[in-house]
PDB file of C-alpha atoms and ligand atoms in Angstrom:
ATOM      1  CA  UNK A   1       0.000   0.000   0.000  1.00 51.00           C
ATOM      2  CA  UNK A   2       1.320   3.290  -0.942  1.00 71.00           C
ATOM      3  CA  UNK A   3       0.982   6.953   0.566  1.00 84.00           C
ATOM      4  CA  UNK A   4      -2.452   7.643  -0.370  1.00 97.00           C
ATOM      5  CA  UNK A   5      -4.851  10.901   0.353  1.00 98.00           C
ATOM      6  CA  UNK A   6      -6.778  11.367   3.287  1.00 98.00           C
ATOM      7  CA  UNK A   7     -10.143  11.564   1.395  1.00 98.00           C
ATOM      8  CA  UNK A   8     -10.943   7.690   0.914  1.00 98.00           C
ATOM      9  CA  UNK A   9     -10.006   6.475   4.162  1.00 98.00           C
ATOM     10  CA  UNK A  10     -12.078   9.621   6.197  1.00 98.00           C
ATOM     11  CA  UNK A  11     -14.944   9.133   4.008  1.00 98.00           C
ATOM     12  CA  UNK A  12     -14.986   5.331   4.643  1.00 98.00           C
ATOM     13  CA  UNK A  13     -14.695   6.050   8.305  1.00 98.00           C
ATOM     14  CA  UNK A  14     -18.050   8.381   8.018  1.00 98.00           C
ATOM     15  CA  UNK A  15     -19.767   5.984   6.471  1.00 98.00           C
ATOM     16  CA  UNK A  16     -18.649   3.062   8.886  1.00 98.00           C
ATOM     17  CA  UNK A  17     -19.072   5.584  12.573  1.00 98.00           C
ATOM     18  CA  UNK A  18     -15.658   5.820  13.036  1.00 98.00           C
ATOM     19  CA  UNK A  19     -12.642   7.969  13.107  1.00 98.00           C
ATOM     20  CA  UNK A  20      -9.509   8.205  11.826  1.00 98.00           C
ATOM     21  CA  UNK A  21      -6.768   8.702  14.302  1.00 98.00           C
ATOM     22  CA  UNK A  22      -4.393  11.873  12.814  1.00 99.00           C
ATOM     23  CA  UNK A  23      -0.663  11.672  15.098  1.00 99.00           C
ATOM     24  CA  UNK A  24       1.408  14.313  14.582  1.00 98.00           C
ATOM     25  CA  UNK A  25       4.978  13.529  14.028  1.00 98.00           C
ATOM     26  CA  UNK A  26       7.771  14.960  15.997  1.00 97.00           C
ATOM     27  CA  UNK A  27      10.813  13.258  14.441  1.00 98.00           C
ATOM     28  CA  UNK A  28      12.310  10.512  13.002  1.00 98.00           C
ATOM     29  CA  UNK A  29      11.105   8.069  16.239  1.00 98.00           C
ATOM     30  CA  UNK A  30       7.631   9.662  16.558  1.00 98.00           C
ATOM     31  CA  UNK A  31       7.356   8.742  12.963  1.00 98.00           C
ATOM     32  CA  UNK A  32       8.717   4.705  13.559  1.00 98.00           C
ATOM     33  CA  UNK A  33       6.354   4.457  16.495  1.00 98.00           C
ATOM     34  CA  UNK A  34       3.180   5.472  14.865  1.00 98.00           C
ATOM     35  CA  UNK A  35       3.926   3.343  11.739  1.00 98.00           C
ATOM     36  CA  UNK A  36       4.714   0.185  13.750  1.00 98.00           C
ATOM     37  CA  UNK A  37       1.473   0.888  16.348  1.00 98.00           C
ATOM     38  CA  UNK A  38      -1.025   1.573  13.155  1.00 98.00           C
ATOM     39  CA  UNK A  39       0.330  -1.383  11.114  1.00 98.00           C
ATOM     40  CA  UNK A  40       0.188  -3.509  14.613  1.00 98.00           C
ATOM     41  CA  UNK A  41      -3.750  -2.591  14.768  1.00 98.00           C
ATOM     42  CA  UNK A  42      -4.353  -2.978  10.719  1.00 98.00           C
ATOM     43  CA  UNK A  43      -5.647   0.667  11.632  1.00 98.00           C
ATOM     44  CA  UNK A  44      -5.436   3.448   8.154  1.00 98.00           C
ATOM     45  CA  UNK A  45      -3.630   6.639   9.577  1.00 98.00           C
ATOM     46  CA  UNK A  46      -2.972  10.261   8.852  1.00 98.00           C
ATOM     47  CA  UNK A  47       0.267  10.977  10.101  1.00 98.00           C
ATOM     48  CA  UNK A  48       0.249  15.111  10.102  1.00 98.00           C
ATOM     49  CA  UNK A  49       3.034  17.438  10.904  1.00 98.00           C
ATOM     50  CA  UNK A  50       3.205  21.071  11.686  1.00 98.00           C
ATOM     51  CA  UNK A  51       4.922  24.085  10.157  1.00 98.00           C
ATOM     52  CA  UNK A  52       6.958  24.042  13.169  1.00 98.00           C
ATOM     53  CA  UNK A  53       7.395  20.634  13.467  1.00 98.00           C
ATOM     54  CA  UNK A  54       8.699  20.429   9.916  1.00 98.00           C
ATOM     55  CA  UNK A  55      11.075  23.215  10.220  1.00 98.00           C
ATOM     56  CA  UNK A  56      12.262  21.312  13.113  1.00 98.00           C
ATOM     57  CA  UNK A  57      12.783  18.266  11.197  1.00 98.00           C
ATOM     58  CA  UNK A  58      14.559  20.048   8.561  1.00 98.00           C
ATOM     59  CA  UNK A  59      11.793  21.122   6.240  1.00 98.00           C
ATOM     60  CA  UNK A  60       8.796  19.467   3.978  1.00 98.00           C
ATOM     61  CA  UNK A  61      10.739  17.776   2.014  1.00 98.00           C
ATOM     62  CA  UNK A  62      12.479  16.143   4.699  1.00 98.00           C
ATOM     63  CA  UNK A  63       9.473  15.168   6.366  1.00 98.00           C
ATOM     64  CA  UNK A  64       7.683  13.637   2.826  1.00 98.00           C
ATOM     65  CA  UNK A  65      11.132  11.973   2.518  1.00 97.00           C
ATOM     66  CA  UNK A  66      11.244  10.267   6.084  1.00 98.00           C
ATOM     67  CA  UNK A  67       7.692   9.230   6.673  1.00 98.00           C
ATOM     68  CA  UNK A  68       7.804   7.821   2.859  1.00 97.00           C
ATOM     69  CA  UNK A  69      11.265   5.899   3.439  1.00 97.00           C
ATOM     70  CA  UNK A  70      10.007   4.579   7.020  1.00 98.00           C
ATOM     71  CA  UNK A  71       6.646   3.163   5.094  1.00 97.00           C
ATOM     72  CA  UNK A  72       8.261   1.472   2.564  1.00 96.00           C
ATOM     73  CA  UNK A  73      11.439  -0.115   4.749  1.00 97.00           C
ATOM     74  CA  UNK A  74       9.020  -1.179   7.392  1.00 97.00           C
ATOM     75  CA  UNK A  75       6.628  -2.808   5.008  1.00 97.00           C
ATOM     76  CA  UNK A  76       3.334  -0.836   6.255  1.00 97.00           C
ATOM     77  CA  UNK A  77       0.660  -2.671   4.905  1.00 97.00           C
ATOM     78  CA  UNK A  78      -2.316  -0.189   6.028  1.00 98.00           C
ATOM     79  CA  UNK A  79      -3.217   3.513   4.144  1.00 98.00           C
ATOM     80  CA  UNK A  80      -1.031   6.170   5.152  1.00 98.00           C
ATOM     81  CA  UNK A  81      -1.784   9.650   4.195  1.00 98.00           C
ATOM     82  CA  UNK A  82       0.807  12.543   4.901  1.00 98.00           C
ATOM     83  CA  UNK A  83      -0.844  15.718   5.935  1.00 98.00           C
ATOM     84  CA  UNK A  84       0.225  19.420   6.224  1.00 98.00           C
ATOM     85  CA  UNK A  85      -1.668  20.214  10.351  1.00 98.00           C
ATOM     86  CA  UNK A  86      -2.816  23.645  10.308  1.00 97.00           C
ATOM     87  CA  UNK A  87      -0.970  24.910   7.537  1.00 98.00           C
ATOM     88  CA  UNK A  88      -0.877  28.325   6.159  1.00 98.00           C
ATOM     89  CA  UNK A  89      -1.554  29.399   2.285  1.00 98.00           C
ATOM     90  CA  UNK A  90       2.122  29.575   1.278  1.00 98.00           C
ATOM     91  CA  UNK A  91       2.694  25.963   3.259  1.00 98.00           C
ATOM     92  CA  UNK A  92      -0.154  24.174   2.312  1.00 98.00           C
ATOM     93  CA  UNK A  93       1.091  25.161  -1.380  1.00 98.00           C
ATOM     94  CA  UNK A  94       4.864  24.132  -0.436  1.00 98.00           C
ATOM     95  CA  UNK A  95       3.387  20.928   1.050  1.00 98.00           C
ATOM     96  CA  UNK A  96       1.577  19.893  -1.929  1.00 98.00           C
ATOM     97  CA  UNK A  97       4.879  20.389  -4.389  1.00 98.00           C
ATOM     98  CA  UNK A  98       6.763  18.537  -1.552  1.00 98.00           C
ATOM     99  CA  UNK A  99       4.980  15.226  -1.819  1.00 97.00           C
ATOM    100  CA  UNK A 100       1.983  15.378   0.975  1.00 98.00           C
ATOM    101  CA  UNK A 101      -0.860  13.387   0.042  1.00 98.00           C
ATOM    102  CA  UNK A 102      -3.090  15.565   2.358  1.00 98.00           C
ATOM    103  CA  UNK A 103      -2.975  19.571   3.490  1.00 98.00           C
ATOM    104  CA  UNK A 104      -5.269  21.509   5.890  1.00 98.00           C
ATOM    105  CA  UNK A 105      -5.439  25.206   4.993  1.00 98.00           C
ATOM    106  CA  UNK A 106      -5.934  27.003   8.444  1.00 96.00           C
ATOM    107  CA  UNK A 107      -7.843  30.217   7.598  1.00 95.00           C
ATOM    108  CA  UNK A 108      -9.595  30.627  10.841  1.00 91.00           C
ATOM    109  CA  UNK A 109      -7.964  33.853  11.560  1.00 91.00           C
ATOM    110  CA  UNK A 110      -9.410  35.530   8.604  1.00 94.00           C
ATOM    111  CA  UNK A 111     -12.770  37.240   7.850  1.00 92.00           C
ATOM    112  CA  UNK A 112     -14.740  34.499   6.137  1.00 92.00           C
ATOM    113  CA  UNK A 113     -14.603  36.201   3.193  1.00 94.00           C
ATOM    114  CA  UNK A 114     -11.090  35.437   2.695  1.00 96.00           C
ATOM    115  CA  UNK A 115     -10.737  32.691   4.097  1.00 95.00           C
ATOM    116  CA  UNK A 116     -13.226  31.588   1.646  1.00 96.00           C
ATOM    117  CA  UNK A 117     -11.034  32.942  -1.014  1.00 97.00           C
ATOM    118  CA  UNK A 118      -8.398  31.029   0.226  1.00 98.00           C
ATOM    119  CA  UNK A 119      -9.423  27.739   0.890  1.00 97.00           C
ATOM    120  CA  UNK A 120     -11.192  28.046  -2.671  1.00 98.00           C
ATOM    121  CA  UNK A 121      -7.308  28.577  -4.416  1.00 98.00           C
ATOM    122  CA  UNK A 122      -6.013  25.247  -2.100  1.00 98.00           C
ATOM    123  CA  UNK A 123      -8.834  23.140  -2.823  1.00 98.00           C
ATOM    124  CA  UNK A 124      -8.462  23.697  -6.344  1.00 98.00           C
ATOM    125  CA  UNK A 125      -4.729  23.152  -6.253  1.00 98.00           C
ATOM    126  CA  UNK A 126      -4.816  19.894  -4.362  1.00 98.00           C
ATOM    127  CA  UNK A 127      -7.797  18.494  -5.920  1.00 98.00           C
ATOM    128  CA  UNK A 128      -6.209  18.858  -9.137  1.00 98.00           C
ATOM    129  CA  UNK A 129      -3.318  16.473  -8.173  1.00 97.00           C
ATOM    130  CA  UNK A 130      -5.249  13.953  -5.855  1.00 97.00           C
ATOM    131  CA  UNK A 131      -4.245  15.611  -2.637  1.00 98.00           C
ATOM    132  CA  UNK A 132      -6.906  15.634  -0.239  1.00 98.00           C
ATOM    133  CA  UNK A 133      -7.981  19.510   1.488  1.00 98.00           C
ATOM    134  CA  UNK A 134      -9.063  20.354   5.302  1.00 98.00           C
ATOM    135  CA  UNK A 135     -10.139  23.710   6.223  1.00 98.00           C
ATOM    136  CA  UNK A 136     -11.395  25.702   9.670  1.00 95.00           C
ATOM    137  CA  UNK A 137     -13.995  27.499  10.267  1.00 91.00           C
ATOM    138  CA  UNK A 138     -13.941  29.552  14.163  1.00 79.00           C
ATOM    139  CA  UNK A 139     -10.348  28.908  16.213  1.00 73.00           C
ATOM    140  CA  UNK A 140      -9.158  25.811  18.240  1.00 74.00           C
ATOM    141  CA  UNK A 141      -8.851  26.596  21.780  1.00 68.00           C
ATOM    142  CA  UNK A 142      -5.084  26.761  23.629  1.00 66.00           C
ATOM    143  CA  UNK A 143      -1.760  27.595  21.564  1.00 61.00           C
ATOM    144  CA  UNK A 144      -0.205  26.183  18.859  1.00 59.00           C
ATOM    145  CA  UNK A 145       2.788  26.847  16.831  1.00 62.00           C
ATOM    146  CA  UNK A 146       2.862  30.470  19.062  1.00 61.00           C
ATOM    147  CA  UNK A 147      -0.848  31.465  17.930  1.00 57.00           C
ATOM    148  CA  UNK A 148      -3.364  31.235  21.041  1.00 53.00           C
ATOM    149  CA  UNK A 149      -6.982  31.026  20.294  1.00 52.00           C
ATOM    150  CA  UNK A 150      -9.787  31.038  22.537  1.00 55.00           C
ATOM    151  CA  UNK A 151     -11.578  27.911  21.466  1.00 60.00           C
ATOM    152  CA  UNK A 152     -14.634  30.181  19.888  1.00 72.00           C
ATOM    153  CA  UNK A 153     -17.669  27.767  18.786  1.00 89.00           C
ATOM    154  CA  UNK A 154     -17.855  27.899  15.303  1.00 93.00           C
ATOM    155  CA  UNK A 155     -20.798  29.554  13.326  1.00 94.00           C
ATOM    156  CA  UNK A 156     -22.524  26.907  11.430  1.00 96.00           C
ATOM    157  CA  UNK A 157     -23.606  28.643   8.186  1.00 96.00           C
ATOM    158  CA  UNK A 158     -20.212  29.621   8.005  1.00 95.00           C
ATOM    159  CA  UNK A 159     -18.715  25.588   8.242  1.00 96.00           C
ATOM    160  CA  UNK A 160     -21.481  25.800   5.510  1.00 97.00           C
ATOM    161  CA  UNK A 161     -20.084  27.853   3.574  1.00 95.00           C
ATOM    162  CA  UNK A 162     -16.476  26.354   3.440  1.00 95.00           C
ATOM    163  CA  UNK A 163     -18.043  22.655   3.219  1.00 96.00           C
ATOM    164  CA  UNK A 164     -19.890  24.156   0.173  1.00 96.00           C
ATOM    165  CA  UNK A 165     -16.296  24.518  -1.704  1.00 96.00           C
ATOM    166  CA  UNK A 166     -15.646  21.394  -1.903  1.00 96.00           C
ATOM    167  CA  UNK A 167     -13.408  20.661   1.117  1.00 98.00           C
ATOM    168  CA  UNK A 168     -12.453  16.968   1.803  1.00 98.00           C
ATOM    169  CA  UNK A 169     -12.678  17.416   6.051  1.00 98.00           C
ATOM    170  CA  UNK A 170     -13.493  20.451   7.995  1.00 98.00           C
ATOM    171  CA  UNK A 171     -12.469  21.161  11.372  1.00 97.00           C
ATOM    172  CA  UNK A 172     -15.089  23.197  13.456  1.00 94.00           C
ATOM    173  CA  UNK A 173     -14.448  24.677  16.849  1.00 93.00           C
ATOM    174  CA  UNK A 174     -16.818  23.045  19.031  1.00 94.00           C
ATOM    175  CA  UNK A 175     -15.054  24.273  22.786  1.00 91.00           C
ATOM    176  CA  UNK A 176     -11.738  21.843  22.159  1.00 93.00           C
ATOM    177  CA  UNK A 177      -8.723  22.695  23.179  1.00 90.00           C
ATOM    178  CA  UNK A 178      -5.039  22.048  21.907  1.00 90.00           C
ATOM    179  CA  UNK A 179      -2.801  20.938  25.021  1.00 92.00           C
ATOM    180  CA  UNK A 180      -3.795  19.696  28.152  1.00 91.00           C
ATOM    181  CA  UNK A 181      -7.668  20.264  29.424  1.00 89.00           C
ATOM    182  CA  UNK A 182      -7.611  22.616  32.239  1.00 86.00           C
ATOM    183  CA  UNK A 183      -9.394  20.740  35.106  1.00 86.00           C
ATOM    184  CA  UNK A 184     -12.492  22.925  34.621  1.00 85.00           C
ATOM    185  CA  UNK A 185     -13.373  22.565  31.069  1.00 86.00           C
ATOM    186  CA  UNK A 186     -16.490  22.318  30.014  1.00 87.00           C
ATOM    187  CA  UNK A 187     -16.168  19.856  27.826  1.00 91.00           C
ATOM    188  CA  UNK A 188     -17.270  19.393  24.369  1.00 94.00           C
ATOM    189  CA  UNK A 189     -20.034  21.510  23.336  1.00 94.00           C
ATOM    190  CA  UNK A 190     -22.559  18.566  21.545  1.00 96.00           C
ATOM    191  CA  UNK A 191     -25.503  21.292  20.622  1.00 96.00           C
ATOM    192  CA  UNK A 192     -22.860  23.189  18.513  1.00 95.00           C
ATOM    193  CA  UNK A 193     -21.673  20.110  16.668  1.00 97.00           C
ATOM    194  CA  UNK A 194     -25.154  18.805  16.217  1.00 98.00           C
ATOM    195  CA  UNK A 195     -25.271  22.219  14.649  1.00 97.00           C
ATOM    196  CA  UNK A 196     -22.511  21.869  12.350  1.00 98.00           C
ATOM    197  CA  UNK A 197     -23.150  18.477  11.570  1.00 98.00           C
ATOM    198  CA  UNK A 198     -26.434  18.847  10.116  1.00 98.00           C
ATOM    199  CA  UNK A 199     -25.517  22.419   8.550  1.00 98.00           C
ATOM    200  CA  UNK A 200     -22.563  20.444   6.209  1.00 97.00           C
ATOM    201  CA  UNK A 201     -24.694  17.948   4.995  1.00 92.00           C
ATOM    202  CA  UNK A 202     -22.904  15.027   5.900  1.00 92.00           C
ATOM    203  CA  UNK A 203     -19.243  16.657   5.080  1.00 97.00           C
ATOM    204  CA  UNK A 204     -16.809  14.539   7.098  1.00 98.00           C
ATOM    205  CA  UNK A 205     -15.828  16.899  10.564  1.00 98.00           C
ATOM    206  CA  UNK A 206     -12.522  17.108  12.040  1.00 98.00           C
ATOM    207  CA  UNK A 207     -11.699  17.196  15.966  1.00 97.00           C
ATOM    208  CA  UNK A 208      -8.768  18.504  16.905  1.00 96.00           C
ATOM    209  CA  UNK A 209      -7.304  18.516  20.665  1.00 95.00           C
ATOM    210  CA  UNK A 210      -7.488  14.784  20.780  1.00 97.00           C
ATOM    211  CA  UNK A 211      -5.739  14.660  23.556  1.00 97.00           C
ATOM    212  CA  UNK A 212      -7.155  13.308  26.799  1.00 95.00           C
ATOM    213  CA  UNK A 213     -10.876  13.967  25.888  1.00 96.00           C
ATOM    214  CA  UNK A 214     -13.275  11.038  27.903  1.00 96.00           C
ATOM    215  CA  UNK A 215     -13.888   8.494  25.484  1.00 97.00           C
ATOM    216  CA  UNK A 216     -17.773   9.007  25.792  1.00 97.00           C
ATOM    217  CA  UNK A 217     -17.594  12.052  24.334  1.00 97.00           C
ATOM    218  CA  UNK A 218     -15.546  10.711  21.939  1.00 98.00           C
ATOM    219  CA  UNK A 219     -18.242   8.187  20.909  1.00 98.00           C
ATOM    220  CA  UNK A 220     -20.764  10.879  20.918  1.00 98.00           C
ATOM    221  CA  UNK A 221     -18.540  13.193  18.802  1.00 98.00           C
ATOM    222  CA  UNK A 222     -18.359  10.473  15.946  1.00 98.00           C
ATOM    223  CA  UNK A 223     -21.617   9.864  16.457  1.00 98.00           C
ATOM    224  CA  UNK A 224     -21.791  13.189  15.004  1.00 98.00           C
ATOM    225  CA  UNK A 225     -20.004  13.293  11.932  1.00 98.00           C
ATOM    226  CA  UNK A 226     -16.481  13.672  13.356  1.00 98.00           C
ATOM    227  CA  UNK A 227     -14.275  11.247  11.245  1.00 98.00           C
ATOM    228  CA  UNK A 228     -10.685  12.598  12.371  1.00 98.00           C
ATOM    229  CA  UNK A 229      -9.454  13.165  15.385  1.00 98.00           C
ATOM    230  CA  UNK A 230      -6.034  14.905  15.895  1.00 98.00           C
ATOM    231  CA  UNK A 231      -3.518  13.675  18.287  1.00 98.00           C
ATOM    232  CA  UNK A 232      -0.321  15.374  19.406  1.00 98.00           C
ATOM    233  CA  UNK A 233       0.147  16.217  23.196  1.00 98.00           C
ATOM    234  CA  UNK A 234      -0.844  12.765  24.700  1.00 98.00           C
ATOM    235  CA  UNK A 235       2.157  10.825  22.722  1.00 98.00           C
ATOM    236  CA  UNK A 236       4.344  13.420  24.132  1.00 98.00           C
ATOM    237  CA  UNK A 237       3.258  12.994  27.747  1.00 98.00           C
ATOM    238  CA  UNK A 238       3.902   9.108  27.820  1.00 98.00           C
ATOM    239  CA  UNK A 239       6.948  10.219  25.476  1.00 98.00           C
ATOM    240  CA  UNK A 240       8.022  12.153  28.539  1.00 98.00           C
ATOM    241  CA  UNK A 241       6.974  10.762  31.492  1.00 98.00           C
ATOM    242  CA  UNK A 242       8.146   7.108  30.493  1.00 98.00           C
ATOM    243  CA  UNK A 243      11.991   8.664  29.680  1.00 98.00           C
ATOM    244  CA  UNK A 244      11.666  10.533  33.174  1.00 98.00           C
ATOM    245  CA  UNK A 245      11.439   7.235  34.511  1.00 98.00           C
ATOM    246  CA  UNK A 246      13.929   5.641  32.855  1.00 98.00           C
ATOM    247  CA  UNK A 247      16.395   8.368  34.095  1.00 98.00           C
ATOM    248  CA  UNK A 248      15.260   8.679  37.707  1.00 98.00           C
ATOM    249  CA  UNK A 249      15.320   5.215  38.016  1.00 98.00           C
ATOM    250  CA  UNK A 250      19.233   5.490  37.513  1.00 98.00           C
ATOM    251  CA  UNK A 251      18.920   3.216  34.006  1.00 98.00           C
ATOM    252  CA  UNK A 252      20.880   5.621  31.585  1.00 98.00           C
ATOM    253  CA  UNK A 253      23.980   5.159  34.183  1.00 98.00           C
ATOM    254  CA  UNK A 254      24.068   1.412  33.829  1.00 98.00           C
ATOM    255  CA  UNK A 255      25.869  -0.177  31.314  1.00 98.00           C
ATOM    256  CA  UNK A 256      25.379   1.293  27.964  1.00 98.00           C
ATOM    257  CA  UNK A 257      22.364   2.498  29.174  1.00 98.00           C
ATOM    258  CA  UNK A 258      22.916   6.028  28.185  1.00 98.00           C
ATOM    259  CA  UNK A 259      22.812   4.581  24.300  1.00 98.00           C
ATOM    260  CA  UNK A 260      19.970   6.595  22.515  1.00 97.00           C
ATOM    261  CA  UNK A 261      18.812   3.840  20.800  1.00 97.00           C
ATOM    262  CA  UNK A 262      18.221   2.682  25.011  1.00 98.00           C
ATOM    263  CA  UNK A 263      17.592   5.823  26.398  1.00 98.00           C
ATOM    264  CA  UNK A 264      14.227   6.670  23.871  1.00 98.00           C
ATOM    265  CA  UNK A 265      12.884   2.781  23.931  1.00 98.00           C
ATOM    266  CA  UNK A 266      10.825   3.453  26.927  1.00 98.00           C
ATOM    267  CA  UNK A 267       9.256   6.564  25.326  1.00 98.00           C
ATOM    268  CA  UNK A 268       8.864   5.080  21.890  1.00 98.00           C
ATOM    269  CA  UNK A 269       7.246   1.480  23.723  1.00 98.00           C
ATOM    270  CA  UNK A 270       4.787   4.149  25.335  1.00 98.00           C
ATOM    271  CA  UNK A 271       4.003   6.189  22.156  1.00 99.00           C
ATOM    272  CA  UNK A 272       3.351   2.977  20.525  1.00 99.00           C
ATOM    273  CA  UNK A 273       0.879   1.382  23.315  1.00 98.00           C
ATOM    274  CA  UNK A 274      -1.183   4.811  23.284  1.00 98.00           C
ATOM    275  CA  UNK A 275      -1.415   4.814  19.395  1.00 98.00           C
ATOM    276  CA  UNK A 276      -2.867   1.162  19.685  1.00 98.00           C
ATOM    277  CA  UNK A 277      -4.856   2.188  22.821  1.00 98.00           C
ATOM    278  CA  UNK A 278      -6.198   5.459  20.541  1.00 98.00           C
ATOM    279  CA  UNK A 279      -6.763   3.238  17.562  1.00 98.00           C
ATOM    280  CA  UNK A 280      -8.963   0.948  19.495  1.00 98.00           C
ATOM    281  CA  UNK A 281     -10.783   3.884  21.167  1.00 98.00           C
ATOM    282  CA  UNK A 282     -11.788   5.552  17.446  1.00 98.00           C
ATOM    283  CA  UNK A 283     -13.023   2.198  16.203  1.00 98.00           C
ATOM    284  CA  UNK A 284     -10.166   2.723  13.406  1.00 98.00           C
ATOM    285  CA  UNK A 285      -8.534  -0.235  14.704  1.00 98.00           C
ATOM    286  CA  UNK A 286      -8.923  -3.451  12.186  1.00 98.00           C
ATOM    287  CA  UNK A 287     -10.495  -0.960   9.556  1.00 98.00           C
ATOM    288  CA  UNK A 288      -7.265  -1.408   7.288  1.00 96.00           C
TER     289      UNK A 288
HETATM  290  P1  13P B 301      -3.419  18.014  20.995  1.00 74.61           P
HETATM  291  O1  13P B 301      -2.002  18.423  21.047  1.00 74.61           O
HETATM  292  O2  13P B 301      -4.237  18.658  22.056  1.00 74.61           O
HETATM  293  O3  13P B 301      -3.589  16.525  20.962  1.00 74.61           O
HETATM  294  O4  13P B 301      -4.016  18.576  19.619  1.00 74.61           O
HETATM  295  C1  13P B 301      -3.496  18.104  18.407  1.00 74.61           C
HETATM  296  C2  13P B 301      -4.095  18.842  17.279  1.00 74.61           C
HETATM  297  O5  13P B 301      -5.258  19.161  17.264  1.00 74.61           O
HETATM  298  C3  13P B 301      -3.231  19.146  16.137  1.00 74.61           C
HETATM  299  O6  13P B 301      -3.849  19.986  15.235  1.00 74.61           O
END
């Protein structure tokens, strides 16, 4: 199975009540881990990077190369789709000539007039070489790649408006958050999705801040047209808190223990068991 778009395996996933877990990749491990866990479930994946994350990894072409490489050496057997997380209009178009099979255009921070404009000029772009399109429509709550949003519930006939173009997946704030959940969130806001849902006529719905939401709501929020579901900060908190172990525990002083390819293995083992863990939770998990 090659890289393919995002498009087949998301609208699959709407059809079948399920989602399709989206892990962003941090580097060259990140990338291993997620491959191994998704091929381990026979779950399809979108593996997505930042702007940031791709500038630390030395650049879109970089990242296209590595996550392509790491497919084909491992053997992946299930759909992968490479896709451009909340990109803007100059790297959604840099993504696309850099070998992504998938870009979201982020234009939440314009007036909807532009970013109607906007996501119009990327949809056409991408659709006319196979590459699959996700917009926004009303901000993401919590901070990402240094822009902070306040989480603002999206305006339906707006998501209408933007589904209306053509996109492949749009994401929709419905009171998510990126990062951690502050203790007293209120959780996700079901009447606004309902909302959306029904307003987009069955357009596949993105949630992102997939980290550490109850898995009720996540049911519920599939239930209601979500079909992705973006993961970042959760891999890096059992990323983190396994290696913290592994170094308080002394391990890194013993033997060779200080070895990268020693030192990470906790942290990658724990990436891996959440991706399987997440897989299961989405219902993506055998769906290959
Ligand atoms: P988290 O970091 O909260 O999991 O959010 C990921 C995300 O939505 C990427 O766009």
């Amino acid at each position: 199975m090659a890289f393919v778009s995002a498009k087949d395996m998301i609208n699959k996933a709407h059809e079948g009540h399920y989602a399709i877990p989206a892990f962003n990749t941090n580097n060259l491990e990140w990338t291993q881990c997620i491959l191994k866990a998704v091929e381990q479930a026979k779950s399809p994946v979108i593996i997505q990077s930042s702007e940031g994350a791709a500038k630390y990894m030395g650049g879109y072409k970089m990242v296209a190369k590595m996550v392509k490489e790491l497919h084909d050496a491992m053997g992946i057997t299930v759909p992968v789709a490479l896709h451009l997380d909340h990109g803007t209009f100059e790297g959604a178009k840099a993504c696309i000539e850099a070998g992504f099979t998938s870009v979201m255009f982020d234009g939440s921070h314009y007036d909807i007039d532009e970013n109607m404009a906007k996501s119009k000029e990327i949809i056409e772009i991408a659709h006319s070489q196979g590459i699959s399109v996700e917009c926004e429509v009303g901000g993401i709550g919590g901070t990402e790649d240094g822009v902070t949003s306040n989480g603002e519930l999206a305006d339906p006939a707006e998501c209408k408006t933007i589904a209306d173009l053509g996109v492949d997946f749009l994401a929709a704030g419905i009171g998510n958050i990126h990062g951690k959940y502050p203790a007293d969130w209120a959780g996700l806001n079901f009447e606004r999705l309902n909302e959306i849902n029904e307003a987009v006529n069955g357009k596949p719905l993105v949630l992102h801040g997939g980290s550490g939401i109850p898995f009720d709501q996540v049911a519920k929020a599939i239930s209601l047209g979500v079909s992705k579901i973006n993961v970042n900060t959760e891999l890096q908190l059992v990323f983190a808190d396994a290696t913290r172990k592994y170094i308080e525990a002394g391990m890194d002083l013993e033997g060779k223990g200080y070895d990268p390819r020693k030192l990470l293995k906790p942290g990658c083992e724990a990436i891996v068991a959440k991706c399987v863990e997440l897989c299961e939770a989405f219902g993506s998990a055998g769906k290959a």
